[in-house]
Structure formats: C-alpha cells, structure tokens
PDB file of C-alpha atoms in Angstrom:
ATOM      1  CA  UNK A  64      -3.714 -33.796  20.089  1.00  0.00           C
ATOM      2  CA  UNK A  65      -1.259 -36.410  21.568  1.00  0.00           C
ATOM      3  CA  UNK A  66       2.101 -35.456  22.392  1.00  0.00           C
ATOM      4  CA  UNK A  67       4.737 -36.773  20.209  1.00  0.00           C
ATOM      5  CA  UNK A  68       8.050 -35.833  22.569  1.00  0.00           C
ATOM      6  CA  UNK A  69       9.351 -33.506  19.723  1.00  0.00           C
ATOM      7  CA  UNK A  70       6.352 -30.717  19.813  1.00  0.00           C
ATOM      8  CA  UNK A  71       7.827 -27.589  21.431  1.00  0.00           C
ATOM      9  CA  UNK A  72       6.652 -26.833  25.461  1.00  0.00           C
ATOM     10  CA  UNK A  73       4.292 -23.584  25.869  1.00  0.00           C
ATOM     11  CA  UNK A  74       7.464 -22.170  27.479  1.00  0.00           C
ATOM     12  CA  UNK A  75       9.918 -23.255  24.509  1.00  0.00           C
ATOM     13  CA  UNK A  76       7.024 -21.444  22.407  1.00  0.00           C
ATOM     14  CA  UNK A  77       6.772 -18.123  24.622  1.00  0.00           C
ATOM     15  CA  UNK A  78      11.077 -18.290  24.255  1.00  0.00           C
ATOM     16  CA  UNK A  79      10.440 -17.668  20.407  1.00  0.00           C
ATOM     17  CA  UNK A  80       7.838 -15.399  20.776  1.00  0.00           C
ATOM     18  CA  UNK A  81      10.023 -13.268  22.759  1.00  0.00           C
ATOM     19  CA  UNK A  82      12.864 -13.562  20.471  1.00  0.00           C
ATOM     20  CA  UNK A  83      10.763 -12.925  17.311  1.00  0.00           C
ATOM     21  CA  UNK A  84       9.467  -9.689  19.207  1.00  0.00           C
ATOM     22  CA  UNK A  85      12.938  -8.446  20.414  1.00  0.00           C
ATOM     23  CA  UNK A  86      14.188  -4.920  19.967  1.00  0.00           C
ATOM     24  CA  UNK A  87      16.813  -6.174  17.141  1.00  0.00           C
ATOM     25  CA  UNK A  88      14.161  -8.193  15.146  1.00  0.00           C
ATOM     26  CA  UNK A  89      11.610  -5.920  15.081  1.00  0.00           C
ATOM     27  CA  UNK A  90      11.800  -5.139  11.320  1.00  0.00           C
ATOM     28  CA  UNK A  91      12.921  -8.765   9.915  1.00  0.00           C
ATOM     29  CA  UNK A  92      10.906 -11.360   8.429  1.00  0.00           C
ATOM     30  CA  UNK A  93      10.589 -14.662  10.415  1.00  0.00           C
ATOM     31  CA  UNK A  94      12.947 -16.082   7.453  1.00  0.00           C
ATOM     32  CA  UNK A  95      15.768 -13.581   8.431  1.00  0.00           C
ATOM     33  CA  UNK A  96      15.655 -13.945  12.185  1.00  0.00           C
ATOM     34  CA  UNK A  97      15.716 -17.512  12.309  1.00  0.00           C
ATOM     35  CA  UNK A  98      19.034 -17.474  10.173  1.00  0.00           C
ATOM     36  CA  UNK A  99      20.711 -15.321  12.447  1.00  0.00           C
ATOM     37  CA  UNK A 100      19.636 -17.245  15.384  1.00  0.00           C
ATOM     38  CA  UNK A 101      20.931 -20.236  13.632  1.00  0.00           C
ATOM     39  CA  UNK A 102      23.962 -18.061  12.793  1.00  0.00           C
ATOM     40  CA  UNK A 103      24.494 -17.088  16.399  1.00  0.00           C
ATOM     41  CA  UNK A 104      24.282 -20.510  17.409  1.00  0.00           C
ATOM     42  CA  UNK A 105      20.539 -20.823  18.643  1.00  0.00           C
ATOM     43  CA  UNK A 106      18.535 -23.637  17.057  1.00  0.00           C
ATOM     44  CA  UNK A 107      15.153 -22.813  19.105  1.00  0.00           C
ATOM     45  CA  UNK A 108      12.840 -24.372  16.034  1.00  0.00           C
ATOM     46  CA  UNK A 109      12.518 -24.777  12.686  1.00  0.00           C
ATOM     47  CA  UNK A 110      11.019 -22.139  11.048  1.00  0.00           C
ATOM     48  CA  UNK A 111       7.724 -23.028   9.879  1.00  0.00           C
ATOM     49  CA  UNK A 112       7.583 -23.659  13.708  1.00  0.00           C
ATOM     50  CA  UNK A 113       8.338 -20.502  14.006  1.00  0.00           C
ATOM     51  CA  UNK A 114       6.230 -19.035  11.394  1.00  0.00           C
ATOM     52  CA  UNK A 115       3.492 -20.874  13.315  1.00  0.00           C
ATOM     53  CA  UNK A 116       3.958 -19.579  16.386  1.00  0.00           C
ATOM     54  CA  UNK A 117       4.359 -16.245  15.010  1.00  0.00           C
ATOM     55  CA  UNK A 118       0.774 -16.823  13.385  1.00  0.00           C
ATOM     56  CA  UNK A 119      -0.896 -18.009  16.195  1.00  0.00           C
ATOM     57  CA  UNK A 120      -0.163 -15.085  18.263  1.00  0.00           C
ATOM     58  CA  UNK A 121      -1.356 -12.730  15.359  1.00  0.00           C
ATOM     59  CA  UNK A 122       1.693 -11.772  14.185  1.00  0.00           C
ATOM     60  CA  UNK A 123       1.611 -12.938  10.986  1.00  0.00           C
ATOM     61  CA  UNK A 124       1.809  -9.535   9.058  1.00  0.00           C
ATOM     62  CA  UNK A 125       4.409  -6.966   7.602  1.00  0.00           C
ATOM     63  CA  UNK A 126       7.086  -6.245   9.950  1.00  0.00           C
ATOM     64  CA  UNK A 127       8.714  -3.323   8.622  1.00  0.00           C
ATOM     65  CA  UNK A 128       7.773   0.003  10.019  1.00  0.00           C
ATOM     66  CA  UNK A 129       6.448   1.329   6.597  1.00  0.00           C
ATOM     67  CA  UNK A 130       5.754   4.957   5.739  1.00  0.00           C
ATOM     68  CA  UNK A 131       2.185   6.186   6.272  1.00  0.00           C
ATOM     69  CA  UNK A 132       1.098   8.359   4.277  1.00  0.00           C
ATOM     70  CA  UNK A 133      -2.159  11.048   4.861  1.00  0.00           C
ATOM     71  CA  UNK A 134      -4.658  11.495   2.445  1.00  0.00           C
ATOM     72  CA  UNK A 135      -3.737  13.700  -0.672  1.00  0.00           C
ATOM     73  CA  UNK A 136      -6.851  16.699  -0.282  1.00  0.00           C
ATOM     74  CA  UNK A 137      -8.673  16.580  -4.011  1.00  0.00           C
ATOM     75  CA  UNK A 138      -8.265  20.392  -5.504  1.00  0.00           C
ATOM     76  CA  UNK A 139     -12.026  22.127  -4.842  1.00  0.00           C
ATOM     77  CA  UNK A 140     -12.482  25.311  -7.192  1.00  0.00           C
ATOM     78  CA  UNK A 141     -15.362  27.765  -6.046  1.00  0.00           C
ATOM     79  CA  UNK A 142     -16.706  30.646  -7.809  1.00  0.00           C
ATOM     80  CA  UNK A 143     -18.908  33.000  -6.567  1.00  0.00           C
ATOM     81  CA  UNK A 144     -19.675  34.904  -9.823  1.00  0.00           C
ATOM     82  CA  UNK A 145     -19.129  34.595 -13.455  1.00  0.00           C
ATOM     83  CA  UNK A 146     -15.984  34.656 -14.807  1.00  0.00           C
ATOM     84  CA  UNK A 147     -13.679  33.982 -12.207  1.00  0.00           C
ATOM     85  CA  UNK A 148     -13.101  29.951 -12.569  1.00  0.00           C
ATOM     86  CA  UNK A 149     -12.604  28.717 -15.801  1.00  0.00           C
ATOM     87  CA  UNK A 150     -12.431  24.903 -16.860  1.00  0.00           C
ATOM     88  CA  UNK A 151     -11.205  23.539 -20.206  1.00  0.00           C
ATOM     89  CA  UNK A 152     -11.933  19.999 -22.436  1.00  0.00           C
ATOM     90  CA  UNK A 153     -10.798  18.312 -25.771  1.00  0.00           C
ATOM     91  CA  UNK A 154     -12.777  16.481 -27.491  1.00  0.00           C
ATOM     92  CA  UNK A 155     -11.690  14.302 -30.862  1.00  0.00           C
ATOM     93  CA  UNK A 156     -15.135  14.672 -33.187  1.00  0.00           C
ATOM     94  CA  UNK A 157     -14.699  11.952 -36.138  1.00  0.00           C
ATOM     95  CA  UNK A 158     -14.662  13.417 -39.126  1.00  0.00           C
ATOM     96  CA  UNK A 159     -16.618  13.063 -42.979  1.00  0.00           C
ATOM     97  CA  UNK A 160     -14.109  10.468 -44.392  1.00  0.00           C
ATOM     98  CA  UNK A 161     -12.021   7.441 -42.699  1.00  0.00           C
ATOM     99  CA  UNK A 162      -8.992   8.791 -40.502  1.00  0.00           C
ATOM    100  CA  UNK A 163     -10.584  12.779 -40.908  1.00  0.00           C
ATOM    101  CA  UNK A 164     -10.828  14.223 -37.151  1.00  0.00           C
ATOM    102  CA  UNK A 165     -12.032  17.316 -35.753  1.00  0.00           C
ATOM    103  CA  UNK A 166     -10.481  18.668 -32.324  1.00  0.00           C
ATOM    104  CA  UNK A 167     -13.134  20.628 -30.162  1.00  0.00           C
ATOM    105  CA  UNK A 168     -11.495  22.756 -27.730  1.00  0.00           C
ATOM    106  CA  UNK A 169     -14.003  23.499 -25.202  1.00  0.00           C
ATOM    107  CA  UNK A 170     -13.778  26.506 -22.207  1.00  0.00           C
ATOM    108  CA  UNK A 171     -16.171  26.515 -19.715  1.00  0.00           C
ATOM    109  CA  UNK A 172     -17.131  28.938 -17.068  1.00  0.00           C
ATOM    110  CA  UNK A 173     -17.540  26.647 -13.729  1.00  0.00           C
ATOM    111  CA  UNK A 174     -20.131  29.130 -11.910  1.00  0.00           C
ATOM    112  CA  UNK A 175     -22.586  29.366 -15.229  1.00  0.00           C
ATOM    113  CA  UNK A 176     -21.498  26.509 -16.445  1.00  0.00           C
ATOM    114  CA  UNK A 177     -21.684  28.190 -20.406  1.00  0.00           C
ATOM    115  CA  UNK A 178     -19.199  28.745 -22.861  1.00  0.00           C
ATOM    116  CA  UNK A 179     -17.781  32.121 -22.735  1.00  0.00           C
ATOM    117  CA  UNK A 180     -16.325  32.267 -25.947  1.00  0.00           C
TER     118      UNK A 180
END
C-alpha cells in the first residue's frame, strides 16, 4: 500500500499502543481514552485509528476486568434404600367437559422409583 504522508509511522502506532495499554486505561473503552487524551491535550490519532490499531494487535475485546464466576454444582440426591429420598410432580389432567381440570399430585420414591402412597 503506498504511503500517503498522513498514515501514522510503526513508531507513532506502538506510541498508541502503549497509551491504550497504560496502567490508567486499562478498564476504558478506546472511545473514552481517546477523549481524555484529547482532553489532556494529546491528539495522537483519530480514533477509528485507534480502534484499528487496537484491533490489529488483538485487542479488540472487553476491557473491563469483569467478575468470573465458577460453575454453580447441580444438587445430586442419592439413596441407598427405600424411603429415604423422596421426589414430588404436578400434573394438570384435562378434564370431562371444556375448562374441567384434574390436578395429579404425584410422590415418588427416587431409589424404587414407585409411588409410596
């Protein structure tokens, strides 16, 4: 790609890659630091430039240190014998005539897997 005299210099580019990955910036958007750059005084780019840049060295991503959170550990119920575990369902049977429903209430022993009532 010809030069055009207005395209940045690889060190004008590694100047805004340095600023974009300063201690103070670390958790703006490109948006934010290049307004207070240009608030301090420091026109480096403009800054789809500098979203460029930013994307070309792979940075193009959230910048905010975000929470992580682990895994949430599914509830496993064991029984080793009858009786001990018991699960429960409802069930909404239709009924003889139009609008006429039945409620099954349903406990179920998880080790036999039968009804205990």
């Amino acid at each position: 790609m010809p030069d055009n005299g207005q395209a940045l210099t690889a060190a004008e580019r590694a100047q805004v890659l340095t600023v974009i990955n300063s201690a103070q910036y670390a958790d703006l958007a490109i948006c934010q630091i290049w307004a207070r750059e240009l608030d301090e005084g420091n026109y480096r780019c403009s800054m789809s430039s500098m979203y460029r840049i930013a994307a070309a060295a792979g940075q193009s991503r959230e910048r905010r240190r975000l929470a992580t959170h682990s895994a949430k550990v599914k509830p496993e119920l064991l029984a080793d014998g009858p009786s001990q575990v018991w699960t429960w369902d409802i069930t909404k049977l239709r009924g003889p005539g139009k609008g006429v429903w039945y409620h099954l209430y349903v406990l179920i022993d998880i080790y036999s897997r039968y009804n205990p009532a």
